[in-house]
Amino acid sequence: MVNRPQKKTEKSKLNNASENGQTETTQSGFGYQKTAPEMRTKLVREVFESVAPKYDVMNDVMSLGIHRLWKRDFVNGVAPKADEAILDLAGGTGDIAFLMQNARSRFTEPDNKITICDINPAMLNVGKQRAMDKGLHGKFDWVEGNAEELPFDDNSFDVVTIAFGLRNVTRLSKALSDILRVLKPGGRFYCLEFSHIPVPLLQKAYDRYSFGFLPWAGEKIAGDRAAYQYLAESIRAFPDQAALVKLMQNAGFNAVAYRNLSIGIAAIHHGFKG
Ligand code: SAM
């Protein structure tokens, strides 16, 4: 359990600041708690360090297994090919990369590895063990790195994916432009993230679940109530579907589009590097 601010102050905001003609969009809060950007990144890192051992079981409990269907749907849309260079960003314990590896090796055995990058070594270590257990040892490059400053050369990847990761990143526009930078021309980017339900009554019911059940289950199962309070708050604070489209377009992605999953509880956004 890590020492995190507990008091609810004000709802997190997106801050827009201009620097060198570029607009930087930063998430100003840790959930609803207002923090400096560096502090937010540190607090998010501590959340995932704390929950890493119970992360996968918590996903199943919280979503009643639905996250697995969303992830399958997401990877079907990506349709990864055996010869593509692929980066799964904020890859955590490996779910998306494992599904992509299985999908792309169905007909031809790939001779390259999928890169899994995450800021948190504790999550990557759980992922490495899971890869071993699944007989997928040696199929991935595991890289510790921040989405805002990716440790990869320009034009390196055909595909970049990020699932339930972007919400945790502090400087959203910085991360999006760095993703664009590491994509090859014509490369594709896919983002799976919690989003917003466009029907207010349903959103209210979902909020009751998020702010009631999630922190309770976090305490009982992962021993960390605050981490799952953060999860609920960070979902509400994250840009809605249309706002994320705008952020991606502003970062330079072409043909940006999205589709809702489970009436907007989650959404898949995608775009191309022109
Ligand atoms: N993609 C995995 C999945 O779908 O199960 C893990 C998602 S988990 C909710 C979010 C992940 O984002 C964590 O592993 C966390 O360490 C990582 N993360 C948070 N901030 C990050 C950053 N700035 N750069 C890279 N990874 C980050």
mmCIF file of C-alpha atoms and ligand atoms in Angstrom:
data_model
loop_
_atom_site.group_PDB
_atom_site.id
_atom_site.type_symbol
_atom_site.label_atom_id
_atom_site.label_comp_id
_atom_site.label_asym_id
_atom_site.label_seq_id
_atom_site.Cartn_x
_atom_site.Cartn_y
_atom_site.Cartn_z
ATOM 1 C CA MET A 1 0.000 0.000 0.000
ATOM 2 C CA VAL A 2 1.503 3.317 -1.001
ATOM 3 C CA ASN A 3 1.103 6.698 0.588
ATOM 4 C CA ARG A 4 -1.250 8.639 -1.645
ATOM 5 C CA PRO A 5 -3.408 11.703 -1.157
ATOM 6 C CA GLN A 6 -6.867 10.530 -0.109
ATOM 7 C CA LYS A 7 -8.841 13.746 0.123
ATOM 8 C CA LYS A 8 -11.262 14.527 -2.650
ATOM 9 C CA THR A 9 -10.589 18.087 -3.777
ATOM 10 C CA GLU A 10 -11.492 19.087 -7.303
ATOM 11 C CA LYS A 11 -12.150 17.149 -10.480
ATOM 12 C CA SER A 12 -9.127 16.562 -12.659
ATOM 13 C CA LYS A 13 -8.892 18.843 -15.676
ATOM 14 C CA LEU A 14 -7.137 18.838 -18.985
ATOM 15 C CA ASN A 15 -4.758 21.785 -19.080
ATOM 16 C CA ASN A 16 -3.775 23.272 -22.399
ATOM 17 C CA ALA A 17 -0.544 25.242 -22.533
ATOM 18 C CA SER A 18 1.265 26.565 -25.582
ATOM 19 C CA GLU A 19 4.988 26.133 -25.939
ATOM 20 C CA ASN A 20 6.972 26.744 -29.147
ATOM 21 C CA GLY A 21 3.708 26.996 -31.050
ATOM 22 C CA GLN A 22 2.698 23.502 -29.816
ATOM 23 C CA THR A 23 -0.292 22.963 -27.544
ATOM 24 C CA GLU A 24 0.464 20.625 -24.656
ATOM 25 C CA THR A 25 -2.528 18.843 -23.112
ATOM 26 C CA THR A 26 -1.784 17.662 -19.604
ATOM 27 C CA GLN A 27 -3.972 15.807 -17.120
ATOM 28 C CA SER A 28 -3.706 18.025 -14.060
ATOM 29 C CA GLY A 29 -5.031 15.622 -11.471
ATOM 30 C CA PHE A 30 -4.424 12.255 -9.879
ATOM 31 C CA GLY A 31 -8.029 11.151 -10.163
ATOM 32 C CA TYR A 32 -9.806 14.077 -8.473
ATOM 33 C CA GLN A 33 -6.734 15.137 -6.509
ATOM 34 C CA LYS A 34 -4.910 18.110 -8.012
ATOM 35 C CA THR A 35 -1.179 17.440 -8.398
ATOM 36 C CA ALA A 36 1.862 18.731 -10.266
ATOM 37 C CA PRO A 37 2.551 16.724 -13.462
ATOM 38 C CA GLU A 38 5.729 15.041 -12.111
ATOM 39 C CA MET A 39 3.915 14.080 -8.913
ATOM 40 C CA ARG A 40 1.014 12.628 -10.922
ATOM 41 C CA THR A 41 3.356 10.396 -12.935
ATOM 42 C CA LYS A 42 4.998 9.216 -9.695
ATOM 43 C CA LEU A 43 1.640 8.487 -8.025
ATOM 44 C CA VAL A 44 0.360 6.543 -11.050
ATOM 45 C CA ARG A 45 3.588 4.545 -11.058
ATOM 46 C CA GLU A 46 3.029 3.691 -7.377
ATOM 47 C CA VAL A 47 -0.543 2.568 -8.076
ATOM 48 C CA PHE A 48 0.593 -0.074 -10.569
ATOM 49 C CA GLU A 49 3.560 -1.106 -8.445
ATOM 50 C CA SER A 50 1.126 -1.785 -5.626
ATOM 51 C CA VAL A 51 -1.511 -3.646 -7.650
ATOM 52 C CA ALA A 52 0.786 -5.596 -10.053
ATOM 53 C CA PRO A 53 0.505 -8.998 -8.277
ATOM 54 C CA LYS A 54 -3.309 -8.817 -8.200
ATOM 55 C CA TYR A 55 -3.828 -6.796 -11.396
ATOM 56 C CA ASP A 56 -5.087 -9.649 -13.589
ATOM 57 C CA VAL A 57 -7.472 -11.167 -11.082
ATOM 58 C CA MET A 58 -8.862 -7.697 -10.282
ATOM 59 C CA ASN A 59 -9.570 -7.107 -13.995
ATOM 60 C CA ASP A 60 -11.670 -10.265 -14.112
ATOM 61 C CA VAL A 61 -13.548 -9.408 -10.921
ATOM 62 C CA MET A 62 -14.190 -5.752 -11.758
ATOM 63 C CA SER A 63 -15.430 -6.393 -15.291
ATOM 64 C CA LEU A 64 -16.925 -9.875 -14.736
ATOM 65 C CA GLY A 65 -14.512 -10.999 -17.441
ATOM 66 C CA ILE A 66 -15.808 -8.488 -20.008
ATOM 67 C CA HIS A 67 -12.353 -6.913 -20.409
ATOM 68 C CA ARG A 68 -11.323 -10.155 -22.142
ATOM 69 C CA LEU A 69 -14.048 -9.700 -24.783
ATOM 70 C CA TRP A 70 -13.066 -6.045 -25.293
ATOM 71 C CA LYS A 71 -9.410 -6.999 -25.682
ATOM 72 C CA ARG A 72 -10.254 -9.730 -28.225
ATOM 73 C CA ASP A 73 -12.413 -7.292 -30.167
ATOM 74 C CA PHE A 74 -9.585 -4.731 -30.052
ATOM 75 C CA VAL A 75 -6.972 -7.192 -31.367
ATOM 76 C CA ASN A 76 -9.350 -8.395 -34.116
ATOM 77 C CA GLY A 77 -9.551 -4.779 -35.277
ATOM 78 C CA VAL A 78 -5.763 -4.388 -35.208
ATOM 79 C CA ALA A 79 -5.360 -7.562 -37.317
ATOM 80 C CA PRO A 80 -1.604 -7.800 -36.663
ATOM 81 C CA LYS A 81 0.512 -9.451 -39.381
ATOM 82 C CA ALA A 82 3.490 -11.765 -38.947
ATOM 83 C CA ASP A 83 5.931 -9.401 -40.676
ATOM 84 C CA GLU A 84 4.860 -6.197 -38.899
ATOM 85 C CA ALA A 85 6.936 -4.386 -36.277
ATOM 86 C CA ILE A 86 4.551 -3.975 -33.340
ATOM 87 C CA LEU A 87 4.722 -1.952 -30.130
ATOM 88 C CA ASP A 88 2.241 -2.547 -27.309
ATOM 89 C CA LEU A 89 2.580 0.528 -25.151
ATOM 90 C CA ALA A 90 1.653 0.534 -21.434
ATOM 91 C CA GLY A 91 1.580 -3.196 -22.088
ATOM 92 C CA GLY A 92 1.549 -4.084 -18.386
ATOM 93 C CA THR A 93 1.182 -7.809 -17.763
ATOM 94 C CA GLY A 94 0.988 -8.582 -21.486
ATOM 95 C CA ASP A 95 -2.674 -9.337 -22.307
ATOM 96 C CA ILE A 96 -2.784 -7.412 -25.590
ATOM 97 C CA ALA A 97 0.641 -8.534 -26.792
ATOM 98 C CA PHE A 98 -0.193 -12.175 -26.049
ATOM 99 C CA LEU A 99 -3.417 -11.934 -28.055
ATOM 100 C CA MET A 100 -1.596 -10.206 -30.943
ATOM 101 C CA GLN A 101 1.132 -12.851 -30.927
ATOM 102 C CA ASN A 102 -1.473 -15.632 -31.137
ATOM 103 C CA ALA A 103 -3.413 -13.817 -33.881
ATOM 104 C CA ARG A 104 -0.407 -13.088 -36.102
ATOM 105 C CA SER A 105 1.198 -16.514 -35.781
ATOM 106 C CA ARG A 106 -1.927 -18.372 -36.904
ATOM 107 C CA PHE A 107 -0.646 -18.896 -40.461
ATOM 108 C CA THR A 108 3.038 -17.891 -40.498
ATOM 109 C CA GLU A 109 5.478 -18.032 -37.616
ATOM 110 C CA PRO A 110 6.728 -14.437 -37.156
ATOM 111 C CA ASP A 111 10.507 -14.012 -37.084
ATOM 112 C CA ASN A 112 10.370 -10.739 -35.141
ATOM 113 C CA LYS A 113 9.329 -10.019 -31.570
ATOM 114 C CA ILE A 114 6.490 -7.799 -30.355
ATOM 115 C CA THR A 115 7.824 -4.975 -28.172
ATOM 116 C CA ILE A 116 6.036 -4.462 -24.858
ATOM 117 C CA CYS A 117 6.858 -1.106 -23.250
ATOM 118 C CA ASP A 118 5.666 0.011 -19.812
ATOM 119 C CA ILE A 119 6.840 2.533 -17.240
ATOM 120 C CA ASN A 120 6.484 0.010 -14.447
ATOM 121 C CA PRO A 121 8.956 -2.873 -13.993
ATOM 122 C CA ALA A 122 6.627 -4.579 -11.479
ATOM 123 C CA MET A 123 3.929 -4.940 -14.164
ATOM 124 C CA LEU A 124 6.487 -6.095 -16.764
ATOM 125 C CA ASN A 125 7.850 -8.719 -14.362
ATOM 126 C CA VAL A 126 4.377 -10.211 -13.869
ATOM 127 C CA GLY A 127 4.008 -10.184 -17.674
ATOM 128 C CA LYS A 128 7.327 -11.996 -18.231
ATOM 129 C CA GLN A 129 6.279 -14.763 -15.828
ATOM 130 C CA ARG A 130 2.882 -15.042 -17.550
ATOM 131 C CA ALA A 131 4.577 -15.313 -20.981
ATOM 132 C CA MET A 132 6.670 -18.165 -19.624
ATOM 133 C CA ASP A 133 3.603 -19.922 -18.213
ATOM 134 C CA LYS A 134 1.810 -19.584 -21.576
ATOM 135 C CA GLY A 135 4.729 -21.027 -23.537
ATOM 136 C CA LEU A 136 5.364 -17.629 -25.157
ATOM 137 C CA HIS A 137 8.844 -17.157 -23.760
ATOM 138 C CA GLY A 138 11.195 -15.427 -26.223
ATOM 139 C CA LYS A 139 8.399 -13.887 -28.322
ATOM 140 C CA PHE A 140 8.608 -10.384 -26.798
ATOM 141 C CA ASP A 141 11.048 -7.573 -26.098
ATOM 142 C CA TRP A 142 10.213 -6.121 -22.668
ATOM 143 C CA VAL A 143 11.190 -2.458 -22.430
ATOM 144 C CA GLU A 144 10.843 -0.117 -19.448
ATOM 145 C CA GLY A 145 9.866 3.324 -20.742
ATOM 146 C CA ASN A 146 7.562 6.310 -20.442
ATOM 147 C CA ALA A 147 4.932 6.844 -23.164
ATOM 148 C CA GLU A 148 5.821 10.539 -23.095
ATOM 149 C CA GLU A 149 9.449 9.899 -24.087
ATOM 150 C CA LEU A 150 9.533 6.633 -25.952
ATOM 151 C CA PRO A 151 12.968 4.986 -26.063
ATOM 152 C CA PHE A 152 12.639 4.110 -29.781
ATOM 153 C CA ASP A 153 13.876 5.617 -33.048
ATOM 154 C CA ASP A 154 11.605 7.562 -35.383
ATOM 155 C CA ASN A 155 9.633 5.453 -37.910
ATOM 156 C CA SER A 156 10.247 2.147 -36.089
ATOM 157 C CA PHE A 157 6.825 0.456 -35.930
ATOM 158 C CA ASP A 158 4.022 -0.522 -38.323
ATOM 159 C CA VAL A 159 1.560 -0.743 -35.438
ATOM 160 C CA VAL A 160 1.335 0.842 -31.985
ATOM 161 C CA THR A 161 -1.352 -0.266 -29.536
ATOM 162 C CA ILE A 162 -2.222 1.040 -26.097
ATOM 163 C CA ALA A 163 -4.936 -0.525 -23.926
ATOM 164 C CA PHE A 164 -6.148 1.120 -20.737
ATOM 165 C CA GLY A 165 -2.854 2.994 -20.657
ATOM 166 C CA LEU A 166 -3.439 6.462 -22.144
ATOM 167 C CA ARG A 167 -5.691 7.475 -19.207
ATOM 168 C CA ASN A 168 -2.701 7.026 -16.920
ATOM 169 C CA VAL A 169 -0.342 9.198 -18.942
ATOM 170 C CA THR A 170 0.118 12.753 -17.684
ATOM 171 C CA ARG A 171 1.072 14.670 -20.852
ATOM 172 C CA LEU A 172 -1.452 13.288 -23.321
ATOM 173 C CA SER A 173 -0.459 15.337 -26.351
ATOM 174 C CA LYS A 174 3.233 14.618 -25.710
ATOM 175 C CA ALA A 175 2.513 10.871 -25.629
ATOM 176 C CA LEU A 176 0.374 11.022 -28.780
ATOM 177 C CA SER A 177 3.033 12.911 -30.738
ATOM 178 C CA ASP A 178 5.702 10.486 -29.560
ATOM 179 C CA ILE A 179 3.549 7.557 -30.710
ATOM 180 C CA LEU A 180 3.233 9.268 -34.104
ATOM 181 C CA ARG A 181 7.006 9.813 -34.175
ATOM 182 C CA VAL A 182 7.835 6.099 -33.674
ATOM 183 C CA LEU A 183 5.251 4.923 -36.235
ATOM 184 C CA LYS A 184 6.416 4.345 -39.801
ATOM 185 C CA PRO A 185 4.656 6.379 -42.505
ATOM 186 C CA GLY A 186 1.337 4.613 -43.122
ATOM 187 C CA GLY A 187 1.572 2.978 -39.687
ATOM 188 C CA ARG A 188 -1.539 2.536 -37.552
ATOM 189 C CA PHE A 189 -2.332 3.401 -33.949
ATOM 190 C CA TYR A 190 -5.069 1.802 -31.850
ATOM 191 C CA CYS A 191 -6.185 2.889 -28.402
ATOM 192 C CA LEU A 192 -8.562 0.934 -26.150
ATOM 193 C CA GLU A 193 -9.644 2.998 -23.171
ATOM 194 C CA PHE A 194 -12.492 3.532 -20.747
ATOM 195 C CA SER A 195 -14.756 6.253 -22.049
ATOM 196 C CA HIS A 196 -18.094 7.945 -21.425
ATOM 197 C CA ILE A 197 -21.656 6.623 -21.694
ATOM 198 C CA PRO A 198 -23.707 9.075 -23.779
ATOM 199 C CA VAL A 199 -26.931 8.366 -21.816
ATOM 200 C CA PRO A 200 -26.901 10.378 -18.521
ATOM 201 C CA LEU A 201 -29.100 7.947 -16.571
ATOM 202 C CA LEU A 202 -26.901 4.978 -17.486
ATOM 203 C CA GLN A 203 -23.761 7.007 -16.762
ATOM 204 C CA LYS A 204 -25.165 7.702 -13.281
ATOM 205 C CA ALA A 205 -25.765 4.003 -12.633
ATOM 206 C CA TYR A 206 -22.257 3.202 -13.859
ATOM 207 C CA ASP A 207 -20.819 5.877 -11.556
ATOM 208 C CA ARG A 208 -22.527 4.240 -8.586
ATOM 209 C CA TYR A 209 -20.845 0.961 -9.495
ATOM 210 C CA SER A 210 -17.457 2.621 -10.141
ATOM 211 C CA PHE A 211 -17.313 4.677 -6.967
ATOM 212 C CA GLY A 212 -18.952 2.040 -4.756
ATOM 213 C CA PHE A 213 -17.928 -1.429 -5.887
ATOM 214 C CA LEU A 214 -14.465 -0.754 -7.368
ATOM 215 C CA PRO A 215 -12.795 0.743 -4.256
ATOM 216 C CA TRP A 216 -14.476 -1.890 -2.076
ATOM 217 C CA ALA A 217 -13.228 -4.766 -4.286
ATOM 218 C CA GLY A 218 -9.797 -3.099 -4.486
ATOM 219 C CA GLU A 219 -9.527 -3.178 -0.733
ATOM 220 C CA LYS A 220 -10.780 -6.746 -0.350
ATOM 221 C CA ILE A 221 -8.823 -8.345 -3.203
ATOM 222 C CA ALA A 222 -5.758 -6.190 -3.909
ATOM 223 C CA GLY A 223 -5.487 -4.672 -0.417
ATOM 224 C CA ASP A 224 -5.442 -1.187 -1.929
ATOM 225 C CA ARG A 225 -8.664 0.827 -1.824
ATOM 226 C CA ALA A 226 -7.001 4.064 -2.952
ATOM 227 C CA ALA A 227 -5.682 2.484 -6.167
ATOM 228 C CA TYR A 228 -9.195 1.550 -7.273
ATOM 229 C CA GLN A 229 -10.635 4.877 -6.133
ATOM 230 C CA TYR A 230 -8.024 6.365 -8.478
ATOM 231 C CA LEU A 231 -9.235 4.030 -11.232
ATOM 232 C CA ALA A 232 -12.847 5.229 -10.875
ATOM 233 C CA GLU A 233 -11.820 8.884 -10.754
ATOM 234 C CA SER A 234 -9.378 8.607 -13.635
ATOM 235 C CA ILE A 235 -12.086 7.083 -15.850
ATOM 236 C CA ARG A 236 -14.411 10.028 -15.178
ATOM 237 C CA ALA A 237 -11.598 12.543 -15.650
ATOM 238 C CA PHE A 238 -10.404 11.177 -19.017
ATOM 239 C CA PRO A 239 -11.490 12.973 -22.235
ATOM 240 C CA ASP A 240 -14.668 11.648 -23.839
ATOM 241 C CA GLN A 241 -14.762 9.993 -27.271
ATOM 242 C CA ALA A 242 -14.966 13.213 -29.313
ATOM 243 C CA ALA A 243 -12.310 14.996 -27.244
ATOM 244 C CA LEU A 244 -9.879 12.120 -27.760
ATOM 245 C CA VAL A 245 -10.522 12.244 -31.514
ATOM 246 C CA LYS A 246 -9.546 15.947 -31.410
ATOM 247 C CA LEU A 247 -6.393 15.249 -29.397
ATOM 248 C CA MET A 248 -5.328 12.583 -31.885
ATOM 249 C CA GLN A 249 -6.023 14.862 -34.846
ATOM 250 C CA ASN A 250 -4.090 17.688 -33.179
ATOM 251 C CA ALA A 251 -1.160 15.326 -32.643
ATOM 252 C CA GLY A 252 -1.137 14.702 -36.423
ATOM 253 C CA PHE A 253 -3.016 11.424 -36.884
ATOM 254 C CA ASN A 254 -5.056 10.984 -40.074
ATOM 255 C CA ALA A 255 -8.448 9.326 -40.583
ATOM 256 C CA VAL A 256 -9.128 9.241 -36.846
ATOM 257 C CA ALA A 257 -12.274 7.348 -35.862
ATOM 258 C CA TYR A 258 -13.682 5.487 -32.881
ATOM 259 C CA ARG A 259 -16.291 2.946 -31.954
ATOM 260 C CA ASN A 260 -17.928 2.321 -28.603
ATOM 261 C CA LEU A 261 -17.816 -0.930 -26.681
ATOM 262 C CA SER A 262 -20.600 -1.784 -24.203
ATOM 263 C CA ILE A 263 -22.514 1.464 -24.869
ATOM 264 C CA GLY A 264 -19.439 3.624 -24.348
ATOM 265 C CA ILE A 265 -18.054 2.169 -21.109
ATOM 266 C CA ALA A 266 -14.975 1.697 -23.274
ATOM 267 C CA ALA A 267 -14.046 2.870 -26.772
ATOM 268 C CA ILE A 268 -11.525 1.958 -29.454
ATOM 269 C CA HIS A 269 -9.915 4.892 -31.262
ATOM 270 C CA HIS A 270 -7.633 4.485 -34.230
ATOM 271 C CA GLY A 271 -5.680 6.670 -36.591
ATOM 272 C CA PHE A 272 -2.895 6.547 -39.183
ATOM 273 C CA LYS A 273 0.411 8.278 -39.740
ATOM 274 C CA GLY A 274 0.046 9.977 -43.085
HETATM 275 N N1 SAM B 1 -2.324 -2.765 -21.321
HETATM 276 C C1 SAM B 1 -2.482 -3.596 -20.154
HETATM 277 C C2 SAM B 1 -3.851 -4.221 -20.128
HETATM 278 O O1 SAM B 1 -4.685 -3.831 -20.949
HETATM 279 O O2 SAM B 1 -4.087 -5.082 -19.286
HETATM 280 C C3 SAM B 1 -2.181 -2.820 -18.869
HETATM 281 C C4 SAM B 1 -3.093 -1.666 -18.598
HETATM 282 S S1 SAM B 1 -2.866 -0.985 -16.980
HETATM 283 C C5 SAM B 1 -4.475 -0.415 -16.589
HETATM 284 C C6 SAM B 1 -2.049 0.527 -17.306
HETATM 285 C C7 SAM B 1 -0.565 0.365 -17.547
HETATM 286 O O3 SAM B 1 -0.056 1.635 -17.967
HETATM 287 C C8 SAM B 1 0.236 -0.034 -16.312
HETATM 288 O O4 SAM B 1 0.987 -1.180 -16.579
HETATM 289 C C9 SAM B 1 1.128 1.177 -16.048
HETATM 290 O O5 SAM B 1 2.369 0.858 -15.483
HETATM 291 C C10 SAM B 1 1.258 1.764 -17.442
HETATM 292 N N2 SAM B 1 1.626 3.179 -17.489
HETATM 293 C C11 SAM B 1 1.137 4.191 -16.746
HETATM 294 N N3 SAM B 1 1.704 5.349 -17.091
HETATM 295 C C12 SAM B 1 2.568 5.071 -18.104
HETATM 296 C C13 SAM B 1 3.448 5.863 -18.886
HETATM 297 N N4 SAM B 1 3.539 7.166 -18.705
HETATM 298 N N5 SAM B 1 4.184 5.249 -19.833
HETATM 299 C C14 SAM B 1 4.095 3.907 -20.039
HETATM 300 N N6 SAM B 1 3.282 3.109 -19.310
HETATM 301 C C15 SAM B 1 2.515 3.682 -18.362
#
